[in-house]
Short mmCIF file of C-alpha atoms in Angstrom, two decimals:
data_model
loop_
_atom_site.label_atom_id
_atom_site.label_comp_id
_atom_site.label_asym_id
_atom_site.label_seq_id
_atom_site.Cartn_x
_atom_site.Cartn_y
_atom_site.Cartn_z
CA MET A 1 71.32 146.26 138.28
CA ALA A 2 68.42 147.50 136.18
CA SER A 3 67.21 151.06 136.39
CA GLN A 4 63.67 151.73 137.56
CA ARG A 5 62.39 151.75 133.96
CA GLU A 6 64.01 148.40 133.22
CA TRP A 7 62.57 146.45 136.15
CA THR A 8 61.04 143.20 134.99
CA ARG A 9 59.84 140.10 136.77
CA GLU A 10 63.21 138.45 136.15
CA THR A 11 65.42 141.42 137.12
CA LEU A 12 63.40 142.16 140.26
CA ALA A 13 63.47 138.54 141.43
CA ALA A 14 67.22 138.36 140.73
CA GLY A 15 67.79 141.65 142.54
CA VAL A 16 65.88 140.51 145.62
CA ARG A 17 67.87 137.25 145.68
CA GLU A 18 71.09 139.29 145.61
CA GLY A 19 69.85 141.52 148.42
CA ASP A 20 69.82 144.61 146.20
CA ARG A 21 68.10 147.35 148.21
CA ARG A 22 66.56 149.09 145.19
CA ALA A 23 65.08 145.84 143.90
CA LEU A 24 63.75 144.96 147.34
CA ALA A 25 62.21 148.41 147.81
CA ARG A 26 60.61 148.26 144.37
CA ALA A 27 59.23 144.76 144.93
CA ILE A 28 57.67 145.73 148.26
CA THR A 29 56.13 148.84 146.66
CA LEU A 30 54.53 146.63 144.00
CA VAL A 31 53.19 144.37 146.75
CA GLU A 32 51.68 147.37 148.56
CA ARG A 33 49.97 148.45 145.34
CA SER A 34 48.63 144.94 144.69
CA ASP A 35 50.38 145.07 141.33
CA PRO A 36 50.00 141.76 139.41
CA LEU A 37 53.77 141.74 138.88
CA ALA A 38 54.26 141.51 142.64
CA TYR A 39 52.45 138.18 142.82
CA GLU A 40 54.65 136.78 140.06
CA ILE A 41 57.79 137.85 141.91
CA VAL A 42 56.63 136.37 145.22
CA ARG A 43 55.71 133.15 143.38
CA ASP A 44 59.21 132.97 141.86
CA LEU A 45 60.89 133.50 145.22
CA TYR A 46 58.61 131.58 147.55
CA ALA A 47 60.52 128.29 147.37
CA GLU A 48 63.62 130.16 148.61
CA THR A 49 61.96 131.45 151.78
CA GLY A 50 61.71 129.93 155.25
CA ARG A 51 65.22 130.82 156.38
CA ALA A 52 64.65 134.16 158.15
CA TYR A 53 63.54 134.14 161.77
CA ALA A 54 60.52 136.40 162.31
CA VAL A 55 60.12 138.29 165.58
CA GLY A 56 56.76 140.00 166.07
CA VAL A 57 56.98 143.04 168.34
CA THR A 58 53.67 144.18 169.78
CA GLY A 59 52.12 145.99 172.71
CA PRO A 60 50.12 149.12 173.53
CA PRO A 61 50.99 152.38 171.73
CA CYS A 62 53.83 154.57 172.97
CA VAL A 63 55.62 151.99 175.12
CA GLY A 64 58.84 152.24 173.09
CA LYS A 65 58.50 149.37 170.61
CA SER A 66 60.42 151.11 167.81
CA THR A 67 63.13 152.32 170.18
CA LEU A 68 63.53 148.80 171.53
CA ILE A 69 63.76 147.38 168.00
CA ALA A 70 66.49 149.93 167.25
CA ALA A 71 68.40 148.76 170.33
CA LEU A 72 67.94 145.10 169.33
CA LEU A 73 69.22 145.94 165.83
CA ARG A 74 72.41 147.41 167.28
CA HIS A 75 72.91 144.24 169.29
CA VAL A 76 72.24 141.72 166.51
CA ARG A 77 74.36 143.69 164.04
CA GLY A 78 77.17 143.37 166.55
CA LEU A 79 76.61 139.62 166.23
CA GLU A 80 76.96 140.01 162.43
CA ARG A 81 73.32 139.12 161.78
CA THR A 82 71.44 140.87 158.98
CA ALA A 83 67.92 142.10 159.60
CA GLY A 84 64.79 143.49 158.02
CA VAL A 85 62.24 145.62 159.84
CA ILE A 86 58.58 146.09 158.91
CA THR A 87 56.76 148.68 161.00
CA VAL A 88 52.98 148.61 160.54
CA ASP A 89 51.48 152.06 161.13
CA PRO A 90 47.86 153.21 161.23
CA SER A 91 46.89 154.48 157.78
CA SER A 92 45.49 157.87 156.99
CA PRO A 93 41.85 157.45 155.92
CA PHE A 94 42.54 160.01 153.18
CA SER A 95 45.95 159.20 151.70
CA ARG A 96 46.19 155.59 152.96
CA GLY A 97 49.74 156.46 153.97
CA ALA A 98 51.29 155.70 157.35
CA LEU A 99 50.60 158.27 160.06
CA LEU A 100 53.30 157.51 162.59
CA GLY A 101 56.99 158.18 162.02
CA ASP A 102 58.38 154.94 163.43
CA ARG A 103 61.22 155.00 160.92
CA ILE A 104 62.53 158.18 162.56
CA ARG A 105 63.34 156.16 165.67
CA LEU A 106 65.23 153.67 163.49
CA ALA A 107 67.13 156.36 161.58
CA ASP A 108 70.52 155.26 162.94
CA HIS A 109 70.24 152.08 160.87
CA PHE A 110 69.20 153.54 157.50
CA LEU A 111 72.73 153.58 156.10
CA ASP A 112 73.60 150.11 157.39
CA PRO A 113 73.71 147.77 154.35
CA GLY A 114 72.84 144.85 156.61
CA VAL A 115 69.50 146.38 157.66
CA PHE A 116 66.43 147.08 155.53
CA ILE A 117 63.58 149.10 157.08
CA ARG A 118 60.12 149.57 155.65
CA SER A 119 57.13 151.34 157.19
CA MET A 120 53.76 150.18 155.88
CA GLY A 121 50.23 151.46 156.44
CA THR A 122 47.42 149.18 157.55
CA ARG A 123 45.40 150.48 154.57
CA GLY A 124 42.10 150.07 156.30
CA HIS A 125 42.66 146.45 157.27
CA LEU A 126 40.79 146.03 160.55
CA GLY A 127 43.36 143.76 162.12
CA GLY A 128 46.25 146.10 161.47
CA LEU A 129 48.34 143.60 159.52
CA ALA A 130 47.72 144.04 155.83
CA GLU A 131 48.23 141.27 153.28
CA ALA A 132 51.14 143.33 151.96
CA THR A 133 52.94 142.98 155.30
CA LEU A 134 53.01 139.21 154.97
CA GLN A 135 54.30 139.39 151.41
CA ALA A 136 56.97 141.93 152.41
CA LEU A 137 58.20 139.51 155.06
CA LEU A 138 58.60 136.81 152.40
CA LEU A 139 60.58 139.21 150.19
CA LEU A 140 62.93 140.11 153.06
CA ASP A 141 63.32 136.40 153.73
CA ALA A 142 64.18 135.73 150.07
CA ALA A 143 66.66 138.62 150.18
CA GLY A 144 68.70 136.67 152.71
CA LYS A 145 67.92 138.53 155.92
CA ASP A 146 68.70 136.43 158.98
CA LEU A 147 66.01 138.15 161.06
CA VAL A 148 62.84 140.09 160.34
CA PHE A 149 61.23 142.26 163.01
CA VAL A 150 57.54 143.03 162.47
CA GLU A 151 56.17 145.81 164.65
CA THR A 152 52.39 146.04 164.93
CA VAL A 153 50.25 149.13 165.26
CA GLY A 154 49.69 148.45 168.94
CA ALA A 155 45.92 148.74 168.84
CA GLY A 156 42.97 146.56 167.90
CA GLN A 157 43.52 143.04 166.62
CA GLY A 158 47.08 143.69 165.40
CA GLU A 159 48.45 142.11 168.57
CA ILE A 160 46.44 138.96 167.94
CA GLU A 161 47.24 138.73 164.24
CA VAL A 162 50.99 139.03 164.75
CA ILE A 163 50.90 135.47 166.07
CA SER A 164 50.08 134.25 162.57
CA ILE A 165 53.32 135.52 161.04
CA ALA A 166 55.90 135.50 163.86
CA ASP A 167 58.13 132.71 165.09
CA THR A 168 58.61 134.52 168.40
CA VAL A 169 56.25 137.19 169.75
CA LEU A 170 57.77 139.90 171.92
CA LEU A 171 55.28 141.91 173.99
CA VAL A 172 56.51 145.33 175.12
CA LEU A 173 54.89 147.00 178.14
CA MET A 174 55.68 150.14 180.11
CA PRO A 175 55.02 150.79 183.80
CA GLY A 176 52.73 153.62 184.74
CA SER A 177 50.73 153.31 181.53
CA GLY A 178 46.98 152.88 181.75
CA ASP A 179 47.12 151.21 178.32
CA SER A 180 49.48 148.60 179.70
CA ILE A 181 47.13 147.70 182.52
CA GLN A 182 44.27 147.42 180.04
CA ALA A 183 46.47 145.14 177.96
CA LEU A 184 46.83 142.82 180.92
CA LYS A 185 43.06 142.73 181.34
CA ALA A 186 42.30 142.27 177.64
CA GLY A 187 43.92 138.88 177.30
CA ILE A 188 47.02 140.09 175.45
CA MET A 189 49.05 138.16 178.02
CA GLU A 190 48.12 134.99 176.15
CA ILE A 191 50.06 136.17 173.09
CA PRO A 192 53.74 136.65 174.02
CA ASP A 193 56.66 134.25 174.08
CA VAL A 194 58.90 136.90 175.67
CA ILE A 195 57.95 140.07 177.56
CA ALA A 196 59.94 143.29 177.89
CA ILE A 197 58.95 145.89 180.47
CA ASN A 198 60.54 149.07 179.15
CA LYS A 199 61.68 151.97 181.36
CA LEU A 200 63.29 149.83 184.06
CA ASP A 201 64.11 152.92 186.14
CA HIS A 202 60.42 153.83 186.48
CA PRO A 203 59.27 153.65 190.13
CA ALA A 204 56.50 151.20 189.17
CA ALA A 205 58.69 148.88 187.06
CA LYS A 206 59.19 146.23 189.73
CA THR A 207 55.51 146.37 190.69
CA MET A 208 54.50 145.78 187.10
CA LEU A 209 56.96 142.93 186.78
CA ASN A 210 55.35 141.22 189.77
CA GLU A 211 51.84 141.83 188.39
CA VAL A 212 52.75 140.36 185.02
CA ARG A 213 54.51 137.42 186.62
CA SER A 214 51.45 136.65 188.77
CA ILE A 215 49.24 136.61 185.66
CA LEU A 216 51.64 134.33 183.79
CA GLU A 217 51.69 131.89 186.69
CA LEU A 218 48.00 131.22 186.11
CA ASP A 219 48.99 129.27 183.00
CA ARG A 220 50.66 126.16 184.37
CA ASP A 221 50.01 123.98 181.31
CA SER A 222 52.55 125.54 178.98
CA SER A 223 55.97 123.91 178.76
CA TRP A 224 57.53 127.29 177.88
CA ARG A 225 57.74 129.70 180.79
CA VAL A 226 57.46 133.21 179.37
CA PRO A 227 60.49 135.24 180.54
CA ILE A 228 60.16 138.90 181.60
CA VAL A 229 63.04 141.31 181.06
CA LEU A 230 63.26 144.84 182.44
CA THR A 231 64.83 147.08 179.76
CA GLU A 232 65.73 150.68 179.05
CA ALA A 233 65.64 150.93 175.25
CA LEU A 234 67.14 154.40 174.92
CA ARG A 235 70.27 153.40 176.82
CA GLY A 236 70.30 149.82 175.57
CA GLU A 237 70.16 148.43 179.12
CA ASN A 238 69.41 144.71 179.35
CA VAL A 239 68.96 144.49 175.57
CA PRO A 240 71.54 141.65 175.28
CA GLU A 241 69.62 139.79 178.00
CA LEU A 242 66.37 140.34 176.11
CA TRP A 243 67.89 139.00 172.90
CA GLU A 244 69.20 136.00 174.81
CA LYS A 245 65.62 135.17 175.89
CA ILE A 246 64.42 135.44 172.28
CA GLU A 247 67.20 133.07 171.23
CA GLU A 248 66.26 130.71 174.05
CA HIS A 249 62.70 130.62 172.78
CA ARG A 250 63.93 129.81 169.29
CA ALA A 251 66.09 127.01 170.67
CA PHE A 252 63.09 125.71 172.63
CA LEU A 253 60.91 125.63 169.51
CA GLU A 254 63.59 123.88 167.48
CA SER A 255 64.40 121.31 170.16
CA GLU A 256 60.72 120.46 170.62
CA GLY A 257 60.03 120.33 166.88
CA ARG A 258 57.58 123.19 167.28
CA LEU A 259 59.17 125.75 164.96
CA GLU A 260 58.18 123.87 161.82
CA GLU A 261 54.78 123.16 163.34
CA ARG A 262 54.23 126.85 164.12
CA ARG A 263 55.29 127.90 160.64
CA ARG A 264 52.99 125.37 158.98
CA ARG A 265 50.09 126.65 161.09
CA ASN A 266 51.00 130.26 160.33
CA LEU A 267 51.08 129.65 156.58
CA ALA A 268 47.71 127.90 156.65
CA THR A 269 46.27 130.81 158.65
CA GLU A 270 47.75 133.28 156.16
CA VAL A 271 46.20 131.54 153.17
CA LEU A 272 42.76 131.45 154.78
CA ALA A 273 43.01 135.06 156.00
CA VAL A 274 43.93 136.36 152.55
CA ALA A 275 41.24 134.23 150.91
CA SER A 276 38.65 135.56 153.38
CA ALA A 277 39.68 139.17 152.78
CA ARG A 278 39.46 138.76 149.02
CA ALA A 279 36.13 136.95 149.23
CA LYS A 280 34.77 139.82 151.33
CA ALA A 281 36.03 142.40 148.83
CA HIS A 282 34.48 140.43 145.96
CA LEU A 283 31.18 140.20 147.84
CA GLU A 284 31.09 143.92 148.56
CA ARG A 285 31.79 144.76 144.92
CA ALA A 286 29.13 142.31 143.74
CA VAL A 287 26.47 143.82 146.00
CA ALA A 288 27.45 147.37 145.03
CA ASP A 289 27.36 146.58 141.30
CA ASP A 290 24.15 144.54 141.28
CA PRO A 291 20.99 146.61 141.94
CA GLU A 292 19.00 143.45 142.63
CA LEU A 293 21.36 142.39 145.41
CA ALA A 294 21.57 145.91 146.79
CA ARG A 295 17.77 146.05 146.97
CA LEU A 296 17.81 143.03 149.29
CA LEU A 297 19.15 145.31 152.02
CA ASP A 298 16.09 147.57 151.92
CA PRO A 299 13.56 145.01 153.26
CA VAL A 300 16.08 144.04 155.95
CA GLN A 301 16.28 147.64 157.10
CA GLU A 302 12.47 147.87 156.93
CA ARG A 303 12.15 144.69 159.07
CA LYS A 304 10.34 142.87 156.26
CA LEU A 305 13.14 140.37 155.60
CA ASP A 306 15.33 138.78 158.23
CA PRO A 307 19.13 139.20 157.85
CA LEU A 308 19.96 135.50 157.49
CA THR A 309 17.52 135.05 154.61
CA ALA A 310 19.11 138.05 152.89
CA VAL A 311 22.56 136.54 153.50
CA ARG A 312 21.50 133.22 152.00
CA GLU A 313 20.12 134.87 148.88
CA ILE A 314 23.24 137.01 148.40
CA LEU A 315 25.60 134.06 148.84
CA GLU A 316 23.58 131.92 146.47
CA LYS A 317 23.85 134.51 143.74
CA VAL A 318 27.44 135.65 144.28
CA PHE A 319 29.13 132.37 145.22
CA LYS A 320 26.57 129.87 143.92
CA LEU A 321 26.28 128.37 147.42
#
């Protein structure tokens, strides 16, 4: 395989196809940097994707998402399934690097050739799931991984956005956590396909299970009944049962013809989301670089021009609308 200095579009694409870890790491780095070469590589490999099963893992911070993923990895590797893991961390506003050390919790799997782990920063993306995350998932798919786990930040809109890239969404909660109760109130219960309540030996675990179950019972229209599994990630308790529920959801989607439908919807959402993000970036640059457009903001702030009129004038000039 080529050395770092010899990486080309062809050698990187070939390396990713072969599952070469160095090629995969290099390709994902290029994606994170928005390097033009990255887009060429993804374009070359895109027709070979669609085989990996994506599991989005979300929930409030500090409920044990990474630890649970590590336990699931041990289980699926025992089933001889290969896996990729993308952990999306909050980015430092200064370095743009990831702040949390989620990979530390996954350290047991670093030397496993059947597992590839990458931690990525949100890089200021409000929803928590950067464009690079979606492209990294495609690269892991093209590299032949059977499964890809995507762990969200656990705050903001990341929980909502994970729906647009995952085949199955796993929501992780923990009893005795104020954040978990807020999650129940905030509508996050509409997101999951499977729920894990971690720390099964916590005194409030059964109470939380009943609370979650009562909320789920309010939705009687869905043909899929969201299962709830009590787990203990550190000890691996009930992890096989949790994986069985994820597999049952996959079987449900496939039998109902919904997996392809979900993926088609997800891809359409991805295209529009990326287009919107780039249009916003282009608009911001245009206003910053054009004194005439920038001056439109002054009368708005002085209450001499209403915001919608300013918007119309900016859009007319920037996008010719």
